[in-house]
Short mmCIF file of C-alpha atoms and ligand atoms in Angstrom, two decimals:
data_model
loop_
_atom_site.label_atom_id
_atom_site.label_comp_id
_atom_site.label_asym_id
_atom_site.label_seq_id
_atom_site.Cartn_x
_atom_site.Cartn_y
_atom_site.Cartn_z
CA MET A 7 16.80 -2.86 25.56
CA SER A 8 14.48 -3.91 22.73
CA HIS A 9 13.94 -1.60 19.76
CA LEU A 10 11.24 -2.38 17.20
CA LEU A 11 11.49 -0.95 13.69
CA ILE A 12 8.15 -0.75 11.86
CA LEU A 13 8.27 -0.32 8.09
CA GLY A 14 5.05 1.56 7.51
CA GLY A 15 2.99 3.65 5.14
CA THR A 16 -0.22 1.66 5.59
CA THR A 17 -3.37 1.61 7.74
CA GLU A 18 -2.10 -1.63 9.32
CA ALA A 19 1.22 -0.03 10.29
CA ASN A 20 -0.65 2.90 11.84
CA ALA A 21 -2.77 0.52 13.93
CA LEU A 22 0.36 -1.33 15.02
CA ALA A 23 2.05 1.94 16.02
CA ARG A 24 -0.94 2.77 18.25
CA ALA A 25 -0.86 -0.67 19.87
CA VAL A 26 2.91 -0.54 20.42
CA ALA A 27 2.75 2.99 21.86
CA GLU A 28 0.44 1.71 24.60
CA THR A 29 3.03 -0.85 25.68
CA GLY A 30 5.84 1.68 26.11
CA LEU A 31 8.18 -0.45 23.97
CA ARG A 32 10.91 1.53 22.22
CA ALA A 33 9.84 1.61 18.57
CA THR A 34 10.43 3.64 15.42
CA TYR A 35 8.03 4.08 12.49
CA SER A 36 9.66 4.33 9.08
CA TYR A 37 8.10 6.12 6.11
CA ALA A 38 9.46 6.00 2.57
CA GLY A 39 8.64 9.70 2.19
CA ARG A 40 6.32 9.35 -0.79
CA VAL A 41 3.69 11.87 0.39
CA GLU A 42 4.14 15.52 1.33
CA ALA A 43 2.81 15.26 4.89
CA PRO A 44 2.94 11.78 6.36
CA ARG A 45 0.48 11.09 9.16
CA ASP A 46 1.84 11.75 12.65
CA GLN A 47 2.43 8.62 14.69
CA PRO A 48 2.39 8.08 18.46
CA ILE A 49 5.97 6.72 18.28
CA PRO A 50 9.14 8.34 16.88
CA MET A 51 9.22 8.51 13.07
CA ARG A 52 11.95 8.55 10.45
CA VAL A 53 11.39 9.38 6.78
CA GLY A 54 13.22 8.25 3.63
CA GLY A 55 14.88 5.20 2.09
CA PHE A 56 17.66 3.47 4.01
CA GLY A 57 19.88 2.98 0.96
CA GLY A 58 19.18 -0.61 -0.04
CA VAL A 59 20.02 -3.70 2.00
CA THR A 60 23.41 -2.28 3.11
CA GLY A 61 21.76 0.91 4.33
CA LEU A 62 19.13 -1.01 6.26
CA VAL A 63 21.79 -3.24 7.84
CA ASP A 64 23.70 -0.10 8.89
CA TYR A 65 20.51 1.44 10.30
CA ILE A 66 19.77 -1.75 12.28
CA HIS A 67 23.27 -1.76 13.76
CA SER A 68 23.58 1.93 14.52
CA ASN A 69 20.12 2.15 16.11
CA ASN A 70 20.31 -1.16 17.98
CA VAL A 71 17.17 -2.46 16.28
CA THR A 72 16.30 -5.83 17.83
CA HIS A 73 13.03 -6.64 15.95
CA LEU A 74 11.61 -5.62 12.60
CA VAL A 75 7.99 -5.66 11.46
CA ASN A 76 7.39 -5.09 7.79
CA ALA A 77 3.94 -3.51 7.61
CA THR A 78 4.40 -1.99 4.16
CA HIS A 79 1.85 -2.23 1.34
CA PRO A 80 1.63 -5.65 -0.37
CA PHE A 81 2.98 -4.01 -3.56
CA ALA A 82 6.11 -2.65 -1.80
CA ALA A 83 8.12 -5.58 -3.14
CA GLN A 84 11.55 -3.95 -3.06
CA MET A 85 11.31 -2.85 0.57
CA SER A 86 9.97 -6.27 1.55
CA ALA A 87 12.83 -8.08 -0.17
CA ASN A 88 15.36 -5.69 1.43
CA ALA A 89 13.86 -6.30 4.87
CA CYS A 90 14.21 -10.09 4.45
CA ALA A 91 17.80 -9.76 3.27
CA ALA A 92 18.83 -7.31 6.02
CA CYS A 93 17.25 -9.43 8.76
CA ALA A 94 18.96 -12.56 7.39
CA LYS A 95 22.31 -10.71 7.51
CA THR A 96 21.87 -9.26 11.01
CA GLY A 97 19.91 -12.09 12.66
CA VAL A 98 17.17 -9.63 13.66
CA PRO A 99 13.77 -11.42 13.86
CA LEU A 100 11.38 -10.30 11.11
CA ALA A 101 7.62 -10.57 10.80
CA ALA A 102 5.28 -9.11 8.21
CA LEU A 103 1.94 -7.57 9.15
CA THR A 104 -0.17 -8.41 6.12
CA ARG A 105 -3.76 -8.29 4.93
CA PRO A 106 -5.54 -10.85 2.79
CA ALA A 107 -5.98 -10.14 -0.91
CA TRP A 108 -9.46 -9.10 -2.08
CA GLN A 109 -11.56 -11.90 -3.54
CA PRO A 110 -14.33 -11.36 -6.08
CA VAL A 111 -17.90 -11.98 -4.96
CA ASP A 112 -20.91 -13.02 -7.05
CA GLY A 113 -21.66 -10.40 -9.68
CA ASP A 114 -18.10 -9.01 -9.78
CA ASN A 115 -16.57 -8.75 -13.24
CA TRP A 116 -12.82 -8.88 -12.60
CA ARG A 117 -10.12 -9.59 -15.14
CA HIS A 118 -6.83 -10.51 -13.44
CA VAL A 119 -3.44 -9.38 -14.72
CA PRO A 120 -0.13 -10.29 -13.07
CA ASP A 121 1.50 -6.86 -12.93
CA ILE A 122 1.46 -3.20 -14.00
CA ALA A 123 2.97 -3.97 -17.42
CA ALA A 124 0.16 -6.43 -18.14
CA ALA A 125 -2.42 -3.88 -17.00
CA VAL A 126 -0.97 -1.32 -19.41
CA ALA A 127 -1.07 -3.88 -22.25
CA ALA A 128 -4.68 -4.77 -21.38
CA LEU A 129 -5.70 -1.13 -21.95
CA GLU A 130 -4.78 -1.33 -25.64
CA GLY A 131 -7.73 -0.36 -27.80
CA ALA A 132 -10.42 2.26 -28.17
CA SER A 133 -10.73 5.18 -25.77
CA GLN A 134 -12.61 4.44 -22.54
CA ARG A 135 -13.31 6.30 -19.33
CA VAL A 136 -10.97 4.61 -16.84
CA PHE A 137 -10.70 5.04 -13.06
CA LEU A 138 -6.97 4.38 -12.70
CA ALA A 139 -6.55 3.64 -8.98
CA VAL A 140 -2.88 2.65 -8.95
CA GLY A 141 -1.25 5.59 -7.15
CA ARG A 142 1.13 8.25 -8.43
CA MET A 143 4.23 6.08 -8.80
CA HIS A 144 2.96 4.12 -11.83
CA LEU A 145 1.28 6.84 -13.88
CA ASP A 146 4.25 7.02 -16.28
CA ASP A 147 3.67 3.39 -17.26
CA PHE A 148 0.14 4.22 -18.42
CA ALA A 149 1.43 7.00 -20.70
CA ALA A 150 1.68 4.18 -23.27
CA GLN A 151 -2.15 4.26 -23.42
CA PRO A 152 -2.87 8.00 -23.75
CA GLN A 153 -6.20 7.52 -25.57
CA HIS A 154 -8.27 7.00 -22.41
CA ASP A 155 -10.05 9.56 -20.24
CA TYR A 156 -8.54 8.79 -16.85
CA LEU A 157 -9.85 9.51 -13.38
CA LEU A 158 -6.93 9.64 -10.92
CA ARG A 159 -7.19 9.78 -7.15
CA LEU A 160 -3.95 10.98 -5.58
CA VAL A 161 -2.84 11.75 -2.02
CA ASP A 162 -1.09 15.00 -3.06
CA ALA A 163 -1.94 17.39 -5.90
CA PRO A 164 0.52 16.74 -8.74
CA THR A 165 3.26 19.35 -9.00
CA ASP A 166 4.59 18.21 -12.40
CA PRO A 167 2.52 17.89 -15.57
CA LEU A 168 0.76 14.51 -15.70
CA PRO A 169 2.03 11.94 -18.22
CA LEU A 170 -1.60 11.30 -19.27
CA PRO A 171 -3.07 13.91 -21.63
CA LYS A 172 -6.71 13.29 -20.64
CA ALA A 173 -6.86 13.02 -16.86
CA GLN A 174 -9.14 14.33 -14.15
CA VAL A 175 -7.47 14.41 -10.71
CA VAL A 176 -9.19 14.04 -7.36
CA VAL A 177 -6.95 14.74 -4.35
CA SER A 178 -7.89 12.64 -1.33
CA ARG A 179 -6.22 10.20 1.04
CA GLY A 180 -9.38 8.44 2.19
CA PRO A 181 -10.87 6.56 3.90
CA PHE A 182 -13.35 6.16 1.06
CA THR A 183 -16.96 5.01 1.12
CA LYS A 184 -18.89 3.00 -1.44
CA GLU A 185 -21.57 5.67 -1.81
CA ARG A 186 -19.08 8.47 -2.44
CA ASP A 187 -17.06 6.31 -4.84
CA LYS A 188 -20.26 5.46 -6.74
CA ALA A 189 -21.06 9.17 -7.02
CA LEU A 190 -17.50 9.89 -8.19
CA MET A 191 -17.61 7.18 -10.85
CA GLU A 192 -21.07 8.22 -12.04
CA GLN A 193 -19.95 11.82 -12.35
CA HIS A 194 -16.82 10.71 -14.31
CA LYS A 195 -18.92 8.21 -16.34
CA THR A 196 -16.35 5.53 -15.52
CA GLN A 197 -16.45 2.45 -17.77
CA LEU A 198 -13.52 0.49 -16.27
CA VAL A 199 -11.73 0.44 -12.89
CA VAL A 200 -8.04 -0.46 -12.72
CA SER A 201 -6.94 -1.49 -9.23
CA LYS A 202 -4.04 -3.18 -7.46
CA ASN A 203 -5.15 -6.06 -5.26
CA ALA A 204 -4.15 -4.18 -2.12
CA GLY A 205 -6.58 -5.89 0.23
CA GLY A 206 -7.80 -4.30 3.45
CA THR A 207 -10.81 -2.12 4.07
CA GLY A 208 -9.51 1.37 3.28
CA ALA A 209 -9.46 1.12 -0.51
CA ARG A 210 -12.16 -1.53 -0.99
CA ALA A 211 -14.93 1.05 -1.58
CA LYS A 212 -14.13 1.49 -5.28
CA LEU A 213 -14.61 -2.26 -5.86
CA ASP A 214 -17.93 -2.28 -4.02
CA ALA A 215 -18.95 0.77 -6.07
CA ALA A 216 -17.90 -0.98 -9.31
CA HIS A 217 -19.93 -4.03 -8.23
CA ASP A 218 -23.07 -1.93 -7.67
CA LEU A 219 -22.60 -0.05 -10.94
CA GLY A 220 -21.92 -3.27 -12.90
CA LEU A 221 -18.49 -2.01 -14.01
CA PRO A 222 -15.60 -4.29 -14.99
CA VAL A 223 -12.40 -4.22 -12.93
CA LEU A 224 -8.89 -4.84 -14.22
CA MET A 225 -7.31 -6.35 -11.09
CA ILE A 226 -3.52 -6.27 -10.78
CA ASP A 227 -2.45 -9.28 -8.73
CA ARG A 228 0.13 -9.00 -5.97
CA PRO A 229 3.85 -9.45 -6.50
CA VAL A 230 5.34 -12.64 -5.06
CA LEU A 231 7.36 -11.81 -1.93
CA PRO A 232 10.09 -13.85 -0.20
CA PRO A 233 8.81 -16.32 2.43
CA ARG A 234 8.54 -14.75 5.91
CA THR A 235 6.50 -14.99 9.10
CA GLU A 236 3.15 -13.40 8.29
CA LEU A 237 0.86 -12.01 10.99
CA ALA A 238 -2.66 -10.67 10.55
CA THR A 239 -3.26 -8.18 13.39
CA PRO A 240 -1.38 -5.86 15.77
CA ALA A 241 -2.35 -8.24 18.61
CA ASP A 242 -0.59 -11.06 16.73
CA VAL A 243 2.50 -8.87 16.44
CA LEU A 244 2.51 -8.17 20.19
CA ARG A 245 2.24 -11.92 20.84
CA TRP A 246 5.11 -12.56 18.42
CA LEU A 247 7.23 -9.93 20.19
CA ARG A 248 6.54 -11.53 23.58
CA HIS A 249 7.47 -14.95 22.19
CA SER A 250 10.65 -13.40 20.81
CA GLY A 251 11.62 -12.37 24.34
CA VAL A 252 10.43 -8.76 24.39
CA ASN A 253 9.15 -7.55 27.75
CA LEU A 254 6.11 -5.44 26.89
CA GLY A 255 5.37 -4.61 30.50
CA VAL A 256 1.64 -5.26 30.13
N1 NAP B 12 3.05 0.36 -3.64
C1 NAP B 12 1.86 0.79 -3.28
O1 NAP B 12 0.86 0.61 -4.01
C2 NAP B 12 1.67 1.53 -1.98
C3 NAP B 12 0.39 1.92 -1.60
C4 NAP B 12 0.20 2.56 -0.36
C5 NAP B 12 1.30 2.80 0.44
N2 NAP B 12 2.54 2.41 0.04
C6 NAP B 12 3.68 2.68 0.93
O2 NAP B 12 4.56 3.54 0.24
C7 NAP B 12 5.90 3.17 0.51
C8 NAP B 12 6.65 2.99 -0.78
O3 NAP B 12 6.03 1.97 -1.56
P1 NAP B 12 6.75 1.41 -2.85
O4 NAP B 12 5.80 0.48 -3.51
O5 NAP B 12 7.38 2.53 -3.61
O6 NAP B 12 7.90 0.53 -2.16
P2 NAP B 12 9.09 -0.31 -2.82
O7 NAP B 12 9.07 -0.17 -4.30
O8 NAP B 12 9.10 -1.65 -2.24
O9 NAP B 12 10.35 0.44 -2.21
C9 NAP B 12 11.27 1.23 -2.97
C10 NAP B 12 12.23 1.85 -2.00
O10 NAP B 12 11.57 2.84 -1.19
C11 NAP B 12 12.11 2.82 0.12
N3 NAP B 12 11.05 2.44 1.07
C12 NAP B 12 9.88 1.81 0.81
N4 NAP B 12 9.14 1.70 1.92
C13 NAP B 12 9.86 2.28 2.92
C14 NAP B 12 9.62 2.51 4.28
N5 NAP B 12 8.46 2.16 4.89
N6 NAP B 12 10.60 3.14 5.01
C15 NAP B 12 11.76 3.53 4.42
N7 NAP B 12 12.02 3.37 3.11
C16 NAP B 12 11.09 2.75 2.37
C17 NAP B 12 13.25 1.80 0.10
O11 NAP B 12 14.39 2.55 -0.28
P3 NAP B 12 15.89 2.11 0.12
O12 NAP B 12 16.21 0.95 -0.77
O13 NAP B 12 16.70 3.32 -0.13
O14 NAP B 12 15.85 1.71 1.58
C18 NAP B 12 12.83 0.88 -1.00
O15 NAP B 12 13.88 0.13 -1.58
C19 NAP B 12 5.87 1.92 1.37
O16 NAP B 12 6.22 2.31 2.67
C20 NAP B 12 4.45 1.42 1.28
O17 NAP B 12 4.02 0.85 2.50
C21 NAP B 12 2.75 1.79 -1.15
#
């Protein structure tokens, strides 16, 4: 019997879970456990790290996983590398469900940096009002630039003191709209937006808002991931599963 493991935590993984649930295929959705209340899924869920490549190999064996789809965020480089390594070791077919990177359009004022460290370095200088849209995990890195007035949007309210002395927190998990993001940035008097190049529609609103408001964006480019089969939509994944010998019964 086939068993699909979906590495999730993204809008794309959620859409895939819905599509897979309709087929009746045995599948499990895996969350890292980064947020307090992960969204419910229409397929069984597990939460928490596997314990590196060895742990993922053990999980694959003990749960008879036959196919793996990595639908994690494009910045989840460690999990993506572990998935490639574990599938190479076990012979389990692997595909990634990915989304194209955002591209600037006419009138956008983006400065590209290769990674978080370069984004931190680029914030050297006089105090500005910065919408820091990089998620909770990297806030400590920006403690090296404490002079700015930061606007942070987080999925959960912080429980520990923030590493940034001047920060306003908005708790929201989206989806976001351009109009509401414009209002948020106007109210904060944002002068600069810092964003990862996540791609997709869910988090694009802040870039469209920055465009309309004429604000510069410090764009953190994606990490380079190991080569793998990349698919664009849940329908592509279902086709890939069929070609890999899975009987989807539809
Ligand atoms: N990075 C972002 O900007 C971002 C944004 C939105 C959502 N997310 C989601 O948040 C999760 C963590 O992202 P990250 O950037 O911290 O990843 P990461 O740095 O690549 O992963 C670090 C470790 O977290 C565990 N992990 C990550 N994703 C997992 C998953 N789906 N299921 C089980 N364990 C997982 C693995 O632990 P073990 O080594 O112990 O297995 C992995 O080695 C991902 O699922 C991602 O899709 C990330």
